[in-house]
């Protein structure tokens, strides 16, 4: 079935493999992935906002951009198992707040939009608003964002993660990314509250790692490894599962897959980003700490 040789295959934990293709994802998927074989897709395509990637030109006319993403998504639909999950991370820019919504609308009719998750990069909490919460002793502001110098636009502190499935019926492992109850008296009081863990909800605070130098994050638009980790766990971990990222970048989804001990297939058109991915998955792979942040 495979027409193209992978750029690199790395054996990982639990007999899983990580396959990296230096190739356009549309041709790559067509030539290398059989139908109904992928459990979870976690990906962040270019947003078409003139990001300065090494190779890719991020400035297509809107229609061409949406058409391209639709063709990729239809190919994802073909390779995704019937009970698979497609997590699509998209954001906007201040002067164009419709990008994410144009993308999601274009996929209406192809997938069921089972969940909309808000990736919160930074949040400010005023103490008076959480008076009863003894852990918060003063006003706090946590996380990172790129400040926007403008009198018109707010700093952009979130992006979307659209969770598509084929029929909207995927049963999720919500507690695998759950949080402890604030009020412990809930445990046992509710039929569903059997342990100190509840559904986190659809606002996920996932800060970027603090970096000292640009070279510590050698890609202009990578997401934190926590993001694909949480998506994969939410879908539900099982033996022999395969994760796909058609727009791999420097491989954050590959690193998450490797740490979780599941197989991964990724496509990327830029060789330097693939080499960086290989370095990242090859460096000492720490298991994830407990999810509670
Ligand atoms: C938003 S970035 C993904 C970043 C990734 N999530 C990470 O954390 O590193 C999108 C990536 O898609 C790549 N790309 C653009 N068009 C592509 C195509 N047709 N096939 C494969 N990769 C492509 C770009 O080079 C860029 O690295």
Short mmCIF file of C-alpha atoms and ligand atoms in Angstrom, two decimals:
data_model
loop_
_atom_site.label_atom_id
_atom_site.label_comp_id
_atom_site.label_asym_id
_atom_site.label_seq_id
_atom_site.Cartn_x
_atom_site.Cartn_y
_atom_site.Cartn_z
CA UNK A 1 0.00 0.00 0.00
CA UNK A 2 2.87 2.34 0.81
CA UNK A 3 4.05 4.31 -2.23
CA UNK A 4 6.38 6.68 -0.44
CA UNK A 5 9.08 5.63 1.98
CA UNK A 6 8.89 7.38 5.30
CA UNK A 7 11.65 9.90 5.94
CA UNK A 8 12.18 8.14 9.26
CA UNK A 9 10.60 5.41 11.37
CA UNK A 10 11.35 5.35 15.08
CA UNK A 11 10.43 2.46 17.33
CA UNK A 12 8.85 3.73 20.50
CA UNK A 13 7.27 2.33 23.69
CA UNK A 14 4.90 -0.69 23.74
CA UNK A 15 5.97 -1.79 20.26
CA UNK A 16 4.56 1.46 18.84
CA UNK A 17 6.20 3.23 15.90
CA UNK A 18 6.52 6.88 14.89
CA UNK A 19 6.53 7.40 11.10
CA UNK A 20 7.53 10.75 9.63
CA UNK A 21 6.96 11.58 5.97
CA UNK A 22 8.68 14.53 4.31
CA UNK A 23 5.74 15.12 2.04
CA UNK A 24 2.61 17.04 1.26
CA UNK A 25 -0.08 15.60 3.52
CA UNK A 26 -2.76 15.21 0.84
CA UNK A 27 -0.62 13.04 -1.43
CA UNK A 28 0.99 11.48 1.59
CA UNK A 29 -2.29 10.29 3.07
CA UNK A 30 -3.57 9.12 -0.33
CA UNK A 31 -0.46 7.06 -0.97
CA UNK A 32 0.35 5.75 2.48
CA UNK A 33 -2.69 5.37 4.70
CA UNK A 34 -5.37 2.76 4.21
CA UNK A 35 -9.01 3.67 4.83
CA UNK A 36 -10.44 3.22 8.33
CA UNK A 37 -7.07 2.85 10.02
CA UNK A 38 -6.55 5.98 12.14
CA UNK A 39 -7.96 6.35 15.66
CA UNK A 40 -7.26 10.01 16.38
CA UNK A 41 -6.16 13.02 14.33
CA UNK A 42 -4.78 15.97 16.28
CA UNK A 43 -3.63 18.77 14.03
CA UNK A 44 -3.18 22.46 13.59
CA UNK A 45 -3.10 23.54 9.95
CA UNK A 46 -1.65 26.85 8.85
CA UNK A 47 -4.24 29.56 9.66
CA UNK A 48 -3.53 31.57 6.52
CA UNK A 49 -2.37 34.58 8.51
CA UNK A 50 1.03 35.17 6.87
CA UNK A 51 3.06 33.27 9.46
CA UNK A 52 6.68 33.10 8.44
CA UNK A 53 7.17 29.33 8.04
CA UNK A 54 10.44 28.01 6.57
CA UNK A 55 8.84 26.56 3.45
CA UNK A 56 5.07 27.06 3.40
CA UNK A 57 3.61 30.37 2.12
CA UNK A 58 0.79 31.19 4.53
CA UNK A 59 -1.08 33.69 2.35
CA UNK A 60 -3.53 31.96 0.04
CA UNK A 61 -6.71 33.66 -1.13
CA UNK A 62 -9.41 32.65 1.38
CA UNK A 63 -11.31 30.39 -1.02
CA UNK A 64 -8.18 28.50 -2.08
CA UNK A 65 -7.23 28.11 1.58
CA UNK A 66 -10.64 26.70 2.55
CA UNK A 67 -10.73 24.41 -0.51
CA UNK A 68 -7.32 23.02 0.39
CA UNK A 69 -8.29 22.39 4.00
CA UNK A 70 -11.49 20.73 2.86
CA UNK A 71 -9.60 18.34 0.58
CA UNK A 72 -7.28 17.45 3.47
CA UNK A 73 -10.26 16.97 5.82
CA UNK A 74 -12.03 14.69 3.32
CA UNK A 75 -8.89 12.58 3.16
CA UNK A 76 -8.84 12.54 6.98
CA UNK A 77 -12.45 11.34 6.87
CA UNK A 78 -11.41 8.47 4.61
CA UNK A 79 -8.56 7.28 6.82
CA UNK A 80 -10.36 7.84 10.15
CA UNK A 81 -12.05 4.85 11.76
CA UNK A 82 -15.83 5.14 12.15
CA UNK A 83 -15.40 5.71 15.90
CA UNK A 84 -12.35 7.96 15.47
CA UNK A 85 -11.87 11.57 16.58
CA UNK A 86 -10.58 14.51 14.54
CA UNK A 87 -9.31 17.35 16.75
CA UNK A 88 -8.72 20.46 14.63
CA UNK A 89 -6.96 23.39 16.31
CA UNK A 90 -7.58 26.75 14.60
CA UNK A 91 -7.23 30.35 15.74
CA UNK A 92 -7.95 33.78 14.37
CA UNK A 93 -6.09 37.03 14.04
CA UNK A 94 -7.35 40.37 15.36
CA UNK A 95 -8.18 41.77 11.93
CA UNK A 96 -9.86 38.56 10.81
CA UNK A 97 -11.99 36.92 13.50
CA UNK A 98 -13.88 34.66 11.06
CA UNK A 99 -11.10 32.23 10.09
CA UNK A 100 -11.93 29.51 12.61
CA UNK A 101 -15.65 29.84 11.91
CA UNK A 102 -15.18 29.72 8.14
CA UNK A 103 -13.12 26.55 8.59
CA UNK A 104 -15.62 24.85 10.88
CA UNK A 105 -18.61 25.81 8.71
CA UNK A 106 -16.91 24.36 5.64
CA UNK A 107 -16.82 20.97 7.39
CA UNK A 108 -20.50 21.00 8.27
CA UNK A 109 -22.07 18.08 6.45
CA UNK A 110 -18.82 16.11 6.45
CA UNK A 111 -18.44 15.54 10.20
CA UNK A 112 -20.48 15.97 13.37
CA UNK A 113 -19.07 18.71 15.58
CA UNK A 114 -19.14 16.74 18.83
CA UNK A 115 -17.32 19.27 21.08
CA UNK A 116 -15.91 22.77 20.86
CA UNK A 117 -12.98 23.16 23.24
CA UNK A 118 -11.45 26.53 24.09
CA UNK A 119 -7.69 26.39 24.43
CA UNK A 120 -7.04 29.07 27.03
CA UNK A 121 -3.48 30.37 26.87
CA UNK A 122 -3.77 32.96 29.59
CA UNK A 123 -6.35 33.95 32.16
CA UNK A 124 -6.72 36.63 34.81
CA UNK A 125 -8.76 36.00 37.95
CA UNK A 126 -9.71 38.76 40.35
CA UNK A 127 -9.74 37.64 43.97
CA UNK A 128 -13.13 39.24 44.80
CA UNK A 129 -14.73 37.05 42.11
CA UNK A 130 -13.48 33.84 43.78
CA UNK A 131 -13.85 34.99 47.36
CA UNK A 132 -14.75 31.50 48.58
CA UNK A 133 -11.66 29.89 47.05
CA UNK A 134 -9.04 29.89 49.79
CA UNK A 135 -6.25 28.71 47.44
CA UNK A 136 -6.38 31.98 45.54
CA UNK A 137 -5.17 34.67 47.89
CA UNK A 138 -4.85 37.63 45.52
CA UNK A 139 -5.56 38.71 41.91
CA UNK A 140 -3.69 36.40 39.54
CA UNK A 141 -2.84 36.40 35.83
CA UNK A 142 -1.27 33.21 34.48
CA UNK A 143 -0.06 31.92 31.11
CA UNK A 144 1.48 33.55 28.06
CA UNK A 145 0.17 35.39 25.01
CA UNK A 146 1.53 37.66 22.32
CA UNK A 147 0.56 41.21 23.34
CA UNK A 148 -1.45 43.10 20.72
CA UNK A 149 -0.67 46.79 20.57
CA UNK A 150 -4.00 48.22 19.51
CA UNK A 151 -6.82 50.39 20.76
CA UNK A 152 -9.30 48.20 18.89
CA UNK A 153 -8.38 44.63 19.72
CA UNK A 154 -8.08 42.66 22.91
CA UNK A 155 -5.04 40.45 23.47
CA UNK A 156 -5.86 37.09 21.93
CA UNK A 157 -5.62 34.58 24.78
CA UNK A 158 -7.43 31.59 23.27
CA UNK A 159 -7.85 29.35 20.23
CA UNK A 160 -10.36 26.69 19.29
CA UNK A 161 -10.05 22.92 19.25
CA UNK A 162 -12.92 21.55 17.18
CA UNK A 163 -13.65 17.93 18.02
CA UNK A 164 -15.21 16.24 14.98
CA UNK A 165 -16.49 12.69 14.82
CA UNK A 166 -18.32 10.81 12.10
CA UNK A 167 -21.58 10.36 14.01
CA UNK A 168 -21.34 12.41 17.22
CA UNK A 169 -21.52 9.25 19.33
CA UNK A 170 -17.92 8.74 20.44
CA UNK A 171 -17.92 7.83 24.15
CA UNK A 172 -15.10 9.83 25.73
CA UNK A 173 -12.78 9.12 28.64
CA UNK A 174 -13.58 12.42 30.30
CA UNK A 175 -12.02 11.61 33.66
CA UNK A 176 -8.63 10.89 32.08
CA UNK A 177 -8.35 14.68 31.66
CA UNK A 178 -10.58 15.42 34.62
CA UNK A 179 -9.91 17.66 37.62
CA UNK A 180 -10.36 17.08 41.36
CA UNK A 181 -13.58 18.28 42.98
CA UNK A 182 -13.19 21.62 44.70
CA UNK A 183 -15.90 20.60 47.16
CA UNK A 184 -14.97 17.08 48.27
CA UNK A 185 -18.41 16.53 49.75
CA UNK A 186 -19.59 15.97 46.16
CA UNK A 187 -17.75 12.62 46.10
CA UNK A 188 -20.28 9.92 46.79
CA UNK A 189 -23.17 12.43 46.95
CA UNK A 190 -23.74 12.19 43.20
CA UNK A 191 -24.18 8.79 41.60
CA UNK A 192 -21.52 9.62 39.01
CA UNK A 193 -19.02 11.07 41.54
CA UNK A 194 -17.28 7.87 42.61
CA UNK A 195 -13.77 9.33 42.79
CA UNK A 196 -12.16 12.71 43.32
CA UNK A 197 -12.27 13.60 39.64
CA UNK A 198 -14.85 15.43 37.59
CA UNK A 199 -15.33 16.44 33.96
CA UNK A 200 -12.94 19.36 33.31
CA UNK A 201 -15.32 21.03 30.87
CA UNK A 202 -14.47 22.59 27.54
CA UNK A 203 -12.13 25.36 28.70
CA UNK A 204 -8.62 23.96 28.81
CA UNK A 205 -5.92 26.14 30.33
CA UNK A 206 -2.75 24.99 28.55
CA UNK A 207 0.04 27.58 28.82
CA UNK A 208 3.02 27.61 26.52
CA UNK A 209 6.28 26.58 28.14
CA UNK A 210 8.32 29.60 29.09
CA UNK A 211 11.22 29.90 26.63
CA UNK A 212 14.41 31.91 27.07
CA UNK A 213 15.49 32.05 23.42
CA UNK A 214 13.69 31.74 20.08
CA UNK A 215 15.75 28.65 19.28
CA UNK A 216 14.11 26.87 22.24
CA UNK A 217 10.95 26.78 20.08
CA UNK A 218 12.24 26.58 16.51
CA UNK A 219 8.82 26.86 14.87
CA UNK A 220 6.62 29.95 14.65
CA UNK A 221 3.30 28.23 15.43
CA UNK A 222 3.68 25.07 17.48
CA UNK A 223 1.21 24.07 20.19
CA UNK A 224 2.19 22.74 23.64
CA UNK A 225 2.56 18.94 23.88
CA UNK A 226 -0.13 18.96 26.57
CA UNK A 227 -2.72 19.84 23.94
CA UNK A 228 -2.47 16.67 21.81
CA UNK A 229 -1.89 14.64 24.96
CA UNK A 230 -5.23 15.78 26.39
CA UNK A 231 -7.04 15.20 23.08
CA UNK A 232 -5.70 11.65 22.75
CA UNK A 233 -6.56 10.81 26.36
CA UNK A 234 -10.02 12.33 26.02
CA UNK A 235 -10.70 10.14 22.99
CA UNK A 236 -9.56 7.15 25.09
CA UNK A 237 -6.25 5.30 25.09
CA UNK A 238 -6.18 1.71 23.88
CA UNK A 239 -3.67 -0.83 22.61
CA UNK A 240 -2.48 -0.55 19.02
CA UNK A 241 -4.02 2.82 18.38
CA UNK A 242 -2.65 5.09 15.64
CA UNK A 243 -2.51 8.90 15.80
CA UNK A 244 -2.15 11.12 12.73
CA UNK A 245 -0.97 14.72 12.32
CA UNK A 246 -1.03 15.77 8.64
CA UNK A 247 0.50 19.20 9.47
CA UNK A 248 3.16 17.96 11.85
CA UNK A 249 5.37 21.04 12.33
CA UNK A 250 8.02 20.18 14.93
CA UNK A 251 6.01 17.20 16.06
CA UNK A 252 4.18 18.13 19.26
CA UNK A 253 1.58 15.43 18.49
CA UNK A 254 4.40 12.98 17.78
CA UNK A 255 6.01 13.74 21.16
CA UNK A 256 2.64 13.28 22.93
CA UNK A 257 2.08 9.96 21.09
CA UNK A 258 5.56 8.77 21.98
CA UNK A 259 5.10 9.58 25.66
CA UNK A 260 1.72 7.85 25.70
CA UNK A 261 3.17 4.79 23.94
CA UNK A 262 0.89 4.93 20.89
CA UNK A 263 1.81 4.85 17.20
CA UNK A 264 2.03 8.01 15.13
CA UNK A 265 2.09 9.05 11.48
CA UNK A 266 3.02 12.61 10.52
CA UNK A 267 3.48 14.63 7.33
CA UNK A 268 5.47 17.83 6.99
CA UNK A 269 6.78 19.65 3.94
CA UNK A 270 9.71 21.28 5.73
CA UNK A 271 12.75 19.08 6.32
CA UNK A 272 14.14 21.19 9.17
CA UNK A 273 10.89 20.83 11.12
CA UNK A 274 11.02 17.05 10.66
CA UNK A 275 14.61 16.96 11.86
CA UNK A 276 13.57 18.96 14.91
CA UNK A 277 10.72 16.49 15.50
CA UNK A 278 13.20 13.61 15.38
CA UNK A 279 15.40 15.38 17.94
CA UNK A 280 12.40 16.02 20.19
CA UNK A 281 11.10 12.45 20.21
CA UNK A 282 14.65 11.13 20.49
CA UNK A 283 15.48 13.21 23.54
CA UNK A 284 14.75 11.65 26.91
CA UNK A 285 11.04 10.94 26.77
CA UNK A 286 9.56 11.75 30.15
CA UNK A 287 6.17 10.31 31.00
CA UNK A 288 3.55 12.98 31.57
CA UNK A 289 3.07 14.17 35.15
CA UNK A 290 -0.37 13.86 36.62
CA UNK A 291 -2.79 15.89 34.54
CA UNK A 292 -3.98 18.20 37.29
CA UNK A 293 -2.66 21.66 36.47
C1 LIG B 1 0.54 25.36 12.52
S1 LIG B 1 1.91 24.44 11.99
C2 LIG B 1 1.80 22.95 12.93
C3 LIG B 1 2.59 23.00 14.22
C4 LIG B 1 2.52 21.72 15.02
N1 LIG B 1 1.19 21.53 15.59
C5 LIG B 1 3.55 21.75 16.15
O1 LIG B 1 3.15 21.83 17.34
O2 LIG B 1 4.73 21.76 15.86
C6 LIG B 1 1.47 23.91 10.37
C7 LIG B 1 2.57 23.15 9.65
O3 LIG B 1 2.03 22.60 8.43
C8 LIG B 1 3.09 22.52 7.49
N2 LIG B 1 2.44 22.35 6.16
C9 LIG B 1 1.84 23.30 5.40
N3 LIG B 1 1.28 22.74 4.31
C10 LIG B 1 1.52 21.41 4.38
C11 LIG B 1 1.17 20.30 3.57
N4 LIG B 1 0.47 20.46 2.44
N5 LIG B 1 1.56 19.06 3.97
C12 LIG B 1 2.27 18.89 5.12
N6 LIG B 1 2.65 19.91 5.92
C13 LIG B 1 2.26 21.16 5.58
C14 LIG B 1 3.85 23.81 7.71
O4 LIG B 1 5.20 23.71 7.23
C15 LIG B 1 3.78 23.97 9.25
O5 LIG B 1 4.93 23.46 9.87
#
